[in-house]
Structures are given as C-alpha cells and as structure tokens.
Amino acid sequence: MIEAELSRSVQRWCPGATGVTGAAKLSGGASQETWRFDITHPDGPIGAILRRSPKGYGAAPTRAAGLAAEAQLMQLAYEAGVPSPRVMHVLTPDEDLGTGFIMQRVEGETIARKILRDDAFAVARPLLARQIGGVLAGLHRLPQDKLPELRSRNATQEISEFDRDYRSLNWPKPVFELALRWLRDNDPGPSAETTLVHGDFRNGNLIIGADGVRAVLDWELAHLGDPMEDLGWVCVNSWRFGEIDKPVGGFGSREELFAGYEAAGRRVDPARVKFWEVMGTLRWGIMCGGMMQRFREGPDHSMERAMIGRRASETEIDLLRLLAPRGG
Amino acid sequence: MQDEPTPIELTKAVADFLRNDITPLISGHQAFKLRVAVNILDLVTRQLTREEGSDAKEVERLRALLGVEGSLTDLNRALAERIAKGNVDLATPGLAEHLWATTMDKLAVDQPNYVSYKRELERGG
C-alpha cells in the first residue's frame, strides 16, 4: 500500500524513476518506522530507505532531535566525509507519507553479534576500534553553524535528568544509588569545548562491511555537549556483546580508539571518557527500568519488553565492576 | 500446604515441552517470540529454585549493615536512601561485599550466561 505513495514521491524528485518495488518494513515503534524499498530506474534499481513518523505522530519524545534534524545531520556528515547514507529527499506534506526522509541504502551488517563473530568481518574487526576513533573525530568536527537546532546537555544536567528518571520508576536499587553518588562526586563539569554529540554511537547503530564502518545510523539522540560522551558510550559493556575484554564495541581497546581520535587531530580526556562510560551504563540500566514500567502500565504488554526489564541487573554488575572492582 | 508437583517442576515441564516439541514447528518472528517465552520460563524456574535462599541471606546482610529490622523491600529502600544521603558508601565495612553478593544472586537468575557474571564467578563467586 505504501508503494503507491512512494512511487508518486520518487517520480517527482528522482529523474528517470518510474516507481518502486519491494517495500518492506524493517522496524517500527509507534512513532517511527523504517522501510526498505527499491526505486525502479532505467540505469538499474536504486536501494533506498524511508525513515518516517506516520501521519498523526508529530510530537517527538523530549530527548529526540526529530526526523528533520536527523536528515540534516546525516547530510552534513555525508558531505564532511563521515560515513553516512546520502539523504535523497525530505518528505513534504503533500506526499501523504507522514514526516521523515528517504536515504540511499548502504549495504552491510548492523547486527552486532554477527559483526563480532562472522568470518565476513574477520579482516575489518581488528581495525574497527581505531577507525571508530577517526569517525567520531570527524563527527565532532562538523561545522556548528550548519547544525540544526539541538538540545544542549552538560554532565551536571544529565546527572540530574537520570536521577529524576530513576526516581520516577520508584525502584530502589542500591547499586544505582551508588552510581548516581559516584557521578555527582566525579562530575567533570562543563567541558572546555561543546560539540555535536551523536548520542547513540555504538555497535548496533553502525553499518559494517568487510572494509569497516560504512555508515553511522540513528542520529535521533544527537545533541550539543561533551564530545567525550560518545567515546564513553561506545565503551559501555552492554554494547560489547560478550567480548568484554574489548571495550570498544567488542572490537578493540580504548587505546586504539583514542589513537584513532587523536590521529585525526582531536584530544582525548580519558577521565571524562570513564565518567561517561559509568553514566552510559547507568543510563542503559534506567532505560531497562523504563521498559519494565511500560510493560506493566501498557500498552505494550510484550514478553520482550518484560525481559529487557530483567536486564537491569546486567548493568548493576557492570557498574560494580567499574566502581567497586574486586581484587585480581 | 499446596499439593505437588511444585511450581518449579510444573514450569520446567512447560518449558521443556515448548523447547523440545513446539520449537521445531515454528519459524520466523513467532520462533523468536517462542524463544523469549522459553527464556522467561527458564528464568522463572531459576528464581523459584534460588530465591528463598538468596533472599534470606540478603535480609541477614542488610540487617547487619543497617542495624534495623524490616522486609526485604523496606531494607533495600532504607539502604538506597542511606547511600543517596551519603551516610553509607564504599568505605563502609560490608557494603561492597553486600552489593556484590546481592548482584551475583540476581545474575544467577536473570542472566547466568552474561560474560561479566561468568568472569566474576571464576573469581570465586
């Protein structure tokens, strides 16, 4: 059904396009959907991806940058040579497709466990930690005067926001209290420099090919803040998928990540990176609690959501490993 | 007293039926959901098996640490409050050991294959 609207759309902005085929929904929450499809073109089919909020879902959650900002950021990244899909078209109201954008499909793998285990990525894997450092350096250098309007958050504001989120769950967890205390005691304050922060840069949000990182996805949590936040988040144990001795997404070491970042001309502050890793671990734990709450209160009474609630304890053991490591 | 078989035995029987007899018949997204369902039943079985013992030890530790009586929920709430206020921290004798023991007991139920947990088990539980 969506193919009719998509066909009309592509014929307007893609010269030579005659229609679309193979539209399939890849993922969809209530407010955001991702579709894949092929544009029929005399030069051969063009792989494309639609990211949209269907009609009637205008309001984005408070932390999200919004699809228009996401499209703008991806386009800026693409132009600056940061691996990113090319944005082909931003939806207009008369196309009847909701709000969002269409981008060129980048082939590769996003499933973290496959990237960490399949032979196809054996050559790329040992290079990824360093490469990711370079990609983040490029991302943090995107020209600020061209950025869309984004929320701005420093460490102190983030701590109080997570504190509030945690308390709203009414879910007393001594380990989370300990982490909140540690974060307050170790708050590094405003960073010397404020840059674009991707906000969800991790294994699972990257398209990886045999040659390495091909695209950075999911810019919806992009904001202005401490660039070290992205370096800390990519190291959170939850994104190592079992390869716990390789902090950077299960690929490699912090040293390689830092070397890649600094080789691209930017400075690393390891203490800040550690702060954001602790913050990120707690952040995912609180998100698990949010899943539990939504499971209980509906409307999504799914088993998956219930089980994600039970994953908060994973972040508790990781927080203890960070804050109260046992000898040896 | 309720009759037998026990909830542990019943839950395990359902999980085994779904795993062994139904899994081969299902594919696609429903197979994924079936796997989640079996995981839930396995988790429930582990909790029913271990909860009584681990809760008793947790209450004992909390009473010693806080010097007050109360239910497990009350005691956890009290500990959380004391940490938030800064009255108790990692320098407090017994706190780190308590949090480690409690967390290890949780992981044994929630996610015994989580690699951080397996690594800490190797260190001696």
Coordinates of C-alpha atoms in Angstrom, one line a residue:
Chain A
M1 CA 0.0 0.0 0.0
I2 CA 2.8 2.4 0.9
E3 CA 4.3 1.6 -2.6
A4 CA 1.7 3.8 -4.3
E5 CA 2.7 6.9 -2.3
L6 CA 6.4 6.1 -2.6
S7 CA 6.1 5.7 -6.4
R8 CA 4.4 9.1 -6.7
S9 CA 7.0 10.6 -4.5
V10 CA 10.1 9.2 -6.3
Q11 CA 8.8 10.2 -9.7
R12 CA 8.8 13.8 -8.5
W13 CA 12.3 14.1 -7.2
C14 CA 14.4 11.3 -8.8
P15 CA 14.9 12.0 -12.5
G16 CA 14.1 8.9 -14.6
A17 CA 12.5 7.0 -11.7
T18 CA 9.3 5.2 -12.7
G19 CA 8.2 3.6 -9.4
V20 CA 9.2 1.5 -6.5
T21 CA 9.2 -2.2 -5.7
G22 CA 9.8 -4.5 -2.7
A23 CA 8.7 -2.1 0.1
A24 CA 9.2 -3.8 3.4
K25 CA 9.0 -2.5 7.0
L26 CA 12.3 -3.1 8.8
S27 CA 11.4 -1.8 12.2
G28 CA 8.7 0.2 13.7
G29 CA 7.8 1.7 17.0
A30 CA 4.6 3.6 17.5
S31 CA 6.1 6.9 16.3
Q32 CA 9.0 5.9 14.0
E33 CA 9.2 3.4 11.2
T34 CA 12.0 2.3 8.9
W35 CA 11.2 0.9 5.4
R36 CA 13.4 -0.5 2.7
F37 CA 12.5 -0.4 -1.0
D38 CA 14.0 -0.2 -4.5
I39 CA 13.5 2.7 -6.8
T40 CA 12.9 1.4 -10.4
H41 CA 15.2 3.3 -12.7
P42 CA 16.4 2.8 -16.3
D43 CA 20.0 2.7 -15.0
G44 CA 19.1 -0.1 -12.6
P45 CA 17.3 -0.3 -9.3
I46 CA 18.4 2.1 -6.5
G47 CA 18.3 0.8 -3.0
A48 CA 16.6 3.2 -0.6
I49 CA 15.4 3.5 3.0
L50 CA 12.5 5.5 4.3
R51 CA 12.5 6.8 7.9
R52 CA 9.3 8.4 8.9
S53 CA 6.7 9.2 11.5
P54 CA 3.4 8.1 10.1
K55 CA 0.7 10.6 9.9
G56 CA -0.7 11.6 13.3
Y57 CA 2.6 11.1 15.0
G58 CA 4.0 14.6 15.0
A59 CA 5.4 15.0 18.5
A60 CA 8.8 13.5 19.2
P61 CA 9.8 12.4 22.6
T62 CA 11.7 15.1 24.5
R63 CA 15.2 13.6 24.1
A64 CA 14.8 13.1 20.3
A65 CA 16.2 15.6 17.8
G66 CA 13.4 14.9 15.3
L67 CA 13.5 13.4 11.9
A68 CA 14.1 16.7 10.1
A69 CA 17.2 17.4 12.2
E70 CA 18.3 13.8 11.7
A71 CA 18.2 14.2 7.9
Q72 CA 20.1 17.4 8.1
L73 CA 22.8 15.8 10.3
M74 CA 23.2 12.8 8.1
Q75 CA 23.5 15.0 5.1
L76 CA 26.1 17.2 6.8
A77 CA 28.0 14.1 7.9
Y78 CA 27.9 12.7 4.4
E79 CA 29.3 15.9 2.9
A80 CA 32.1 16.0 5.5
G81 CA 33.2 12.5 4.7
V82 CA 31.8 10.9 7.9
P83 CA 30.4 7.5 6.8
S84 CA 26.7 8.2 6.4
P85 CA 23.9 7.4 4.0
R86 CA 23.2 10.0 1.4
V87 CA 19.9 11.8 2.1
M88 CA 17.9 11.8 -1.2
H89 CA 14.7 13.5 -0.2
V90 CA 12.9 15.1 2.7
L91 CA 9.2 14.3 2.7
T92 CA 6.8 17.1 2.1
P93 CA 3.2 17.1 3.5
D94 CA 1.5 16.7 0.1
E95 CA 3.2 13.3 -0.4
D96 CA 0.9 11.7 2.1
L97 CA 3.8 9.7 3.7
G98 CA 4.0 11.4 7.1
T99 CA 7.1 13.3 8.1
G100 CA 10.6 11.9 7.5
F101 CA 13.2 11.4 4.8
I102 CA 14.4 9.0 2.2
M103 CA 18.1 8.0 2.0
Q104 CA 20.2 5.8 -0.2
R105 CA 20.6 2.3 1.2
V106 CA 24.1 1.3 2.4
E107 CA 24.8 -2.4 2.1
G108 CA 26.4 -4.1 5.1
E109 CA 25.6 -5.5 8.5
T110 CA 24.2 -3.9 11.6
I111 CA 23.6 -6.9 13.8
A112 CA 26.3 -6.6 16.5
R113 CA 26.7 -10.3 17.2
K114 CA 27.2 -11.1 13.5
I115 CA 29.8 -8.4 13.2
L116 CA 31.6 -9.8 16.2
R117 CA 31.5 -13.4 15.0
D118 CA 31.1 -13.8 11.3
D119 CA 34.1 -14.6 9.0
A120 CA 33.0 -11.9 6.6
F121 CA 34.2 -9.2 9.1
A122 CA 37.3 -11.0 10.3
V123 CA 39.6 -8.6 8.5
A124 CA 37.7 -5.5 9.5
R125 CA 37.3 -6.3 13.2
P126 CA 40.8 -5.6 14.5
L127 CA 40.7 -2.2 12.6
L128 CA 37.4 -1.0 13.9
A129 CA 38.3 0.5 17.3
R130 CA 40.8 2.8 15.7
Q131 CA 38.6 3.5 12.7
I132 CA 35.7 4.5 15.1
G133 CA 38.1 7.0 16.8
G134 CA 38.6 8.6 13.4
V135 CA 34.8 8.6 12.6
L136 CA 34.0 10.2 16.0
A137 CA 36.7 12.9 15.4
G138 CA 35.1 13.7 12.1
L139 CA 31.6 13.8 13.7
H140 CA 32.7 16.1 16.5
R141 CA 34.2 18.5 14.0
L142 CA 31.0 19.0 11.9
P143 CA 30.5 22.8 11.4
Q144 CA 28.4 24.1 14.3
D145 CA 27.0 27.0 12.3
K146 CA 25.3 24.5 10.0
L147 CA 23.8 22.3 12.6
P148 CA 20.0 22.2 13.1
E149 CA 18.6 23.3 16.4
L150 CA 19.5 20.7 19.1
R151 CA 19.2 20.4 22.8
S152 CA 22.3 21.1 24.8
R153 CA 23.3 19.0 27.8
N154 CA 26.3 19.0 30.0
A155 CA 27.3 16.4 32.5
T156 CA 25.6 18.1 35.5
Q157 CA 22.3 18.4 33.7
E158 CA 22.5 14.8 32.5
I159 CA 23.1 13.5 36.1
S160 CA 20.0 15.3 37.4
E161 CA 17.9 14.1 34.5
F162 CA 18.9 10.5 35.1
D163 CA 18.4 11.0 38.8
R164 CA 14.8 12.1 38.1
D165 CA 14.2 9.3 35.6
Y166 CA 15.4 6.8 38.1
R167 CA 13.3 8.2 41.0
S168 CA 10.2 8.3 38.8
L169 CA 10.5 4.5 38.5
N170 CA 10.1 4.1 42.3
W171 CA 12.5 1.1 42.0
P172 CA 15.1 1.4 44.8
K173 CA 18.4 0.0 43.7
P174 CA 21.3 0.5 46.0
V175 CA 23.8 -0.1 43.1
F176 CA 22.1 2.7 41.0
E177 CA 22.2 5.0 44.1
L178 CA 25.9 4.3 44.4
A179 CA 26.5 5.1 40.7
L180 CA 24.5 8.3 41.0
R181 CA 26.6 9.3 44.0
W182 CA 29.8 8.5 42.1
L183 CA 28.7 10.5 39.1
R184 CA 27.9 13.5 41.3
D185 CA 31.3 13.2 43.2
N186 CA 33.1 12.8 39.9
D187 CA 31.1 15.3 37.8
P188 CA 33.8 16.8 35.5
G189 CA 31.7 20.0 35.0
P190 CA 31.2 21.7 31.6
S191 CA 33.7 20.6 29.0
A192 CA 36.2 23.0 27.6
E193 CA 34.5 22.6 24.3
T194 CA 30.9 21.9 23.2
T195 CA 30.4 19.9 20.0
L196 CA 27.8 17.9 18.2
V197 CA 27.4 14.6 20.1
H198 CA 25.8 11.7 18.3
G199 CA 24.2 10.4 21.5
D200 CA 23.8 6.7 20.5
F201 CA 27.0 5.9 18.7
R202 CA 27.6 2.1 19.4
N203 CA 27.9 -1.3 18.0
G204 CA 24.4 -1.9 16.6
N205 CA 23.9 1.6 15.2
L206 CA 26.8 1.2 12.6
I207 CA 26.7 -0.4 9.2
I208 CA 29.8 -2.5 8.9
G209 CA 31.2 -4.1 5.8
A210 CA 34.3 -6.2 5.0
D211 CA 36.2 -2.9 4.8
G212 CA 34.9 -1.4 8.1
V213 CA 32.5 1.3 9.0
R214 CA 30.2 2.2 6.1
A215 CA 27.6 4.3 7.9
V216 CA 26.6 5.8 11.2
L217 CA 22.9 5.4 11.8
D218 CA 20.2 6.6 14.3
W219 CA 21.0 10.2 14.9
E220 CA 17.8 10.7 16.9
L221 CA 19.6 11.4 20.2
A222 CA 22.0 13.9 18.7
H223 CA 22.6 17.0 20.9
L224 CA 25.2 19.5 21.8
G225 CA 27.5 18.6 24.6
D226 CA 30.8 17.0 25.7
P227 CA 32.4 15.1 22.8
M228 CA 33.8 12.6 25.3
E229 CA 30.2 11.4 25.9
D230 CA 30.3 9.5 22.5
L231 CA 33.7 7.9 23.4
G232 CA 32.3 6.7 26.8
W233 CA 29.0 5.4 25.4
V234 CA 30.7 3.3 22.7
C235 CA 32.7 1.6 25.5
V236 CA 29.6 0.6 27.7
N237 CA 29.8 -3.1 28.3
S238 CA 26.2 -3.7 27.1
W239 CA 27.5 -3.0 23.5
R240 CA 30.4 -5.4 23.7
F241 CA 28.0 -8.4 23.3
G242 CA 30.1 -10.7 25.3
E243 CA 33.6 -9.6 24.1
I244 CA 34.1 -7.9 27.5
D245 CA 37.9 -7.5 27.2
K246 CA 37.5 -5.4 24.0
P247 CA 35.8 -2.2 25.4
V248 CA 35.1 -0.5 22.1
G249 CA 32.0 -2.3 21.0
G250 CA 33.7 -5.7 21.4
F251 CA 36.2 -4.7 18.6
G252 CA 39.2 -3.4 20.4
S253 CA 40.9 -1.3 23.1
R254 CA 40.4 2.1 24.4
E255 CA 44.0 2.9 23.4
E256 CA 43.2 2.1 19.8
L257 CA 40.0 4.3 19.9
F258 CA 41.9 7.2 21.5
A259 CA 44.8 6.8 19.0
G260 CA 42.3 7.0 16.1
Y261 CA 40.7 10.0 17.6
E262 CA 44.0 11.8 18.2
A263 CA 45.4 10.9 14.8
A264 CA 42.5 12.9 13.4
G265 CA 43.7 15.9 15.3
R266 CA 41.5 15.8 18.4
R267 CA 42.3 15.4 22.1
V268 CA 41.0 12.7 24.4
D269 CA 40.3 13.2 28.1
P270 CA 40.4 9.6 29.5
A271 CA 38.9 10.7 32.9
R272 CA 35.9 12.2 31.1
V273 CA 35.5 9.1 28.9
K274 CA 35.4 7.0 32.1
F275 CA 32.8 9.3 33.6
W276 CA 30.6 8.9 30.5
E277 CA 31.1 5.2 30.5
V278 CA 29.7 5.0 34.0
M279 CA 26.9 7.4 33.1
G280 CA 26.1 5.3 30.0
T281 CA 26.0 2.1 31.9
L282 CA 23.6 3.6 34.4
R283 CA 21.6 5.2 31.5
W284 CA 21.0 1.8 29.9
G285 CA 20.1 0.4 33.3
I286 CA 17.5 3.1 33.8
M287 CA 16.2 2.5 30.3
C288 CA 15.7 -1.1 31.2
G289 CA 13.6 0.1 34.2
G290 CA 11.6 2.2 31.8
M291 CA 10.8 -0.9 29.7
M292 CA 9.6 -2.7 32.8
Q293 CA 7.4 0.3 33.7
R294 CA 5.9 0.4 30.2
F295 CA 5.4 -3.4 30.2
R296 CA 3.4 -3.0 33.4
E297 CA 1.4 0.0 32.5
G298 CA 0.9 -0.8 28.9
P299 CA 0.0 -0.5 26.1
D300 CA 3.0 -2.7 25.1
H301 CA 2.5 -5.8 27.2
S302 CA 5.1 -7.8 25.4
M303 CA 7.4 -10.5 26.7
E304 CA 10.4 -8.8 25.0
R305 CA 9.8 -5.7 27.0
A306 CA 9.3 -7.6 30.2
M307 CA 12.6 -9.4 29.7
I308 CA 14.5 -6.2 28.9
G309 CA 13.3 -5.0 32.3
R310 CA 15.2 -8.0 33.8
R311 CA 18.4 -6.9 32.1
A312 CA 18.9 -4.0 34.5
S313 CA 20.9 -6.4 36.7
E314 CA 23.5 -6.7 33.9
T315 CA 24.2 -3.0 34.3
E316 CA 24.4 -3.4 38.1
I317 CA 27.2 -6.0 37.8
D318 CA 28.9 -3.7 35.2
L319 CA 28.6 -0.7 37.5
L320 CA 30.1 -2.7 40.3
R321 CA 33.0 -3.8 38.1
L322 CA 33.6 -0.2 37.3
L323 CA 33.2 1.4 40.7
A324 CA 34.0 -1.4 43.2
P325 CA 36.2 -3.9 41.4
R326 CA 37.2 -7.0 43.3
G327 CA 40.8 -7.9 43.7
G328 CA 42.8 -9.6 40.9
Chain B
M1 CA 0.2 -26.5 52.0
Q2 CA -0.3 -26.7 48.3
D3 CA -0.1 -30.1 46.5
E4 CA 2.6 -31.4 44.3
P5 CA 4.2 -31.3 41.7
T6 CA 5.8 -28.0 42.8
P7 CA 5.7 -24.8 40.7
I8 CA 9.3 -25.4 39.8
E9 CA 8.5 -28.8 38.4
L10 CA 5.5 -27.6 36.5
T11 CA 7.2 -24.6 35.0
K12 CA 10.1 -26.7 33.9
A13 CA 7.7 -29.2 32.3
V14 CA 6.1 -26.4 30.2
A15 CA 9.5 -25.0 29.2
D16 CA 10.7 -28.5 28.1
F17 CA 7.6 -29.1 26.1
L18 CA 7.9 -25.7 24.3
R19 CA 11.6 -26.2 23.7
N20 CA 11.6 -29.8 22.5
D21 CA 8.2 -30.3 20.9
I22 CA 7.0 -26.9 19.7
T23 CA 10.2 -25.1 18.6
P24 CA 10.8 -27.4 15.6
L25 CA 7.3 -26.5 14.3
I26 CA 7.6 -22.7 14.4
S27 CA 9.5 -20.2 12.2
G28 CA 10.1 -16.5 11.7
H29 CA 9.1 -13.9 14.2
Q30 CA 6.9 -16.4 16.1
A31 CA 10.0 -18.6 16.6
F32 CA 11.8 -15.6 18.1
K33 CA 8.9 -14.9 20.4
L34 CA 8.8 -18.6 21.4
R35 CA 12.5 -18.4 22.3
V36 CA 11.7 -15.4 24.5
A37 CA 8.9 -17.3 26.1
V38 CA 11.1 -20.3 26.9
N39 CA 13.7 -18.0 28.3
I40 CA 11.1 -16.5 30.6
L41 CA 10.1 -19.9 31.9
D42 CA 13.7 -20.8 32.5
L43 CA 14.2 -17.6 34.4
V44 CA 11.1 -18.2 36.5
T45 CA 12.4 -21.8 37.2
R46 CA 15.7 -20.4 38.4
Q47 CA 14.1 -17.8 40.5
L48 CA 11.8 -20.3 42.2
T49 CA 14.7 -22.6 42.9
R50 CA 17.1 -19.9 44.3
E51 CA 15.0 -17.0 45.6
E52 CA 14.2 -18.3 49.1
G53 CA 17.9 -18.9 50.0
S54 CA 19.3 -15.8 48.4
D55 CA 16.6 -13.5 49.9
A56 CA 17.2 -14.9 53.4
K57 CA 20.9 -14.2 53.1
E58 CA 20.3 -10.7 51.7
V59 CA 18.0 -9.8 54.6
E60 CA 20.6 -11.1 57.1
R61 CA 23.3 -8.9 55.5
L62 CA 21.0 -5.8 55.3
R63 CA 20.1 -6.1 59.0
A64 CA 23.7 -6.3 59.9
L65 CA 24.6 -3.4 57.7
L66 CA 21.7 -1.1 58.7
G67 CA 21.0 -2.2 62.3
V68 CA 17.3 -2.3 61.7
E69 CA 14.6 -4.9 61.0
G70 CA 12.1 -4.9 58.2
S71 CA 11.0 -6.7 55.0
L72 CA 13.5 -7.1 52.1
T73 CA 11.8 -4.3 50.2
D74 CA 11.9 -1.9 53.2
L75 CA 15.5 -2.7 53.9
N76 CA 16.5 -2.2 50.3
R77 CA 14.7 1.1 50.3
A78 CA 16.5 2.1 53.5
L79 CA 19.9 1.2 52.1
A80 CA 19.2 3.1 48.9
E81 CA 18.3 6.2 51.0
R82 CA 21.4 6.0 53.1
I83 CA 23.6 5.8 50.0
A84 CA 21.8 8.7 48.4
K85 CA 22.3 10.8 51.6
G86 CA 26.0 9.8 51.8
N87 CA 25.6 8.1 55.1
V88 CA 26.8 4.8 53.6
D89 CA 29.5 4.4 50.9
L90 CA 32.1 2.1 49.6
A91 CA 34.3 2.8 52.7
T92 CA 31.5 1.4 54.9
P93 CA 32.6 -2.1 56.1
G94 CA 30.5 -4.7 54.4
L95 CA 28.7 -2.6 51.8
A96 CA 30.8 -3.6 48.8
E97 CA 30.6 -7.3 49.8
H98 CA 26.8 -7.0 50.3
L99 CA 26.2 -5.4 46.9
W100 CA 28.4 -7.9 45.1
A101 CA 26.7 -10.9 46.8
T102 CA 23.2 -9.5 46.0
T103 CA 24.1 -8.7 42.4
M104 CA 25.7 -12.1 41.8
D105 CA 22.5 -13.7 43.2
K106 CA 20.4 -11.6 40.8
L107 CA 22.5 -12.5 37.8
A108 CA 22.4 -16.2 38.6
V109 CA 18.6 -15.9 38.0
D110 CA 18.4 -13.1 35.3
Q111 CA 21.3 -13.9 33.0
P112 CA 23.7 -16.7 34.1
N113 CA 25.3 -16.5 30.6
Y114 CA 26.2 -12.8 30.9
V115 CA 30.0 -12.7 30.5
S116 CA 30.7 -10.2 33.3
Y117 CA 28.9 -12.6 35.6
K118 CA 30.8 -15.7 34.4
R119 CA 34.1 -13.8 34.8
E120 CA 33.2 -12.8 38.4
L121 CA 32.1 -16.4 39.2
E122 CA 35.6 -17.6 38.1
R123 CA 37.0 -15.2 40.7
G124 CA 35.2 -17.1 43.3
G125 CA 31.5 -16.2 43.3

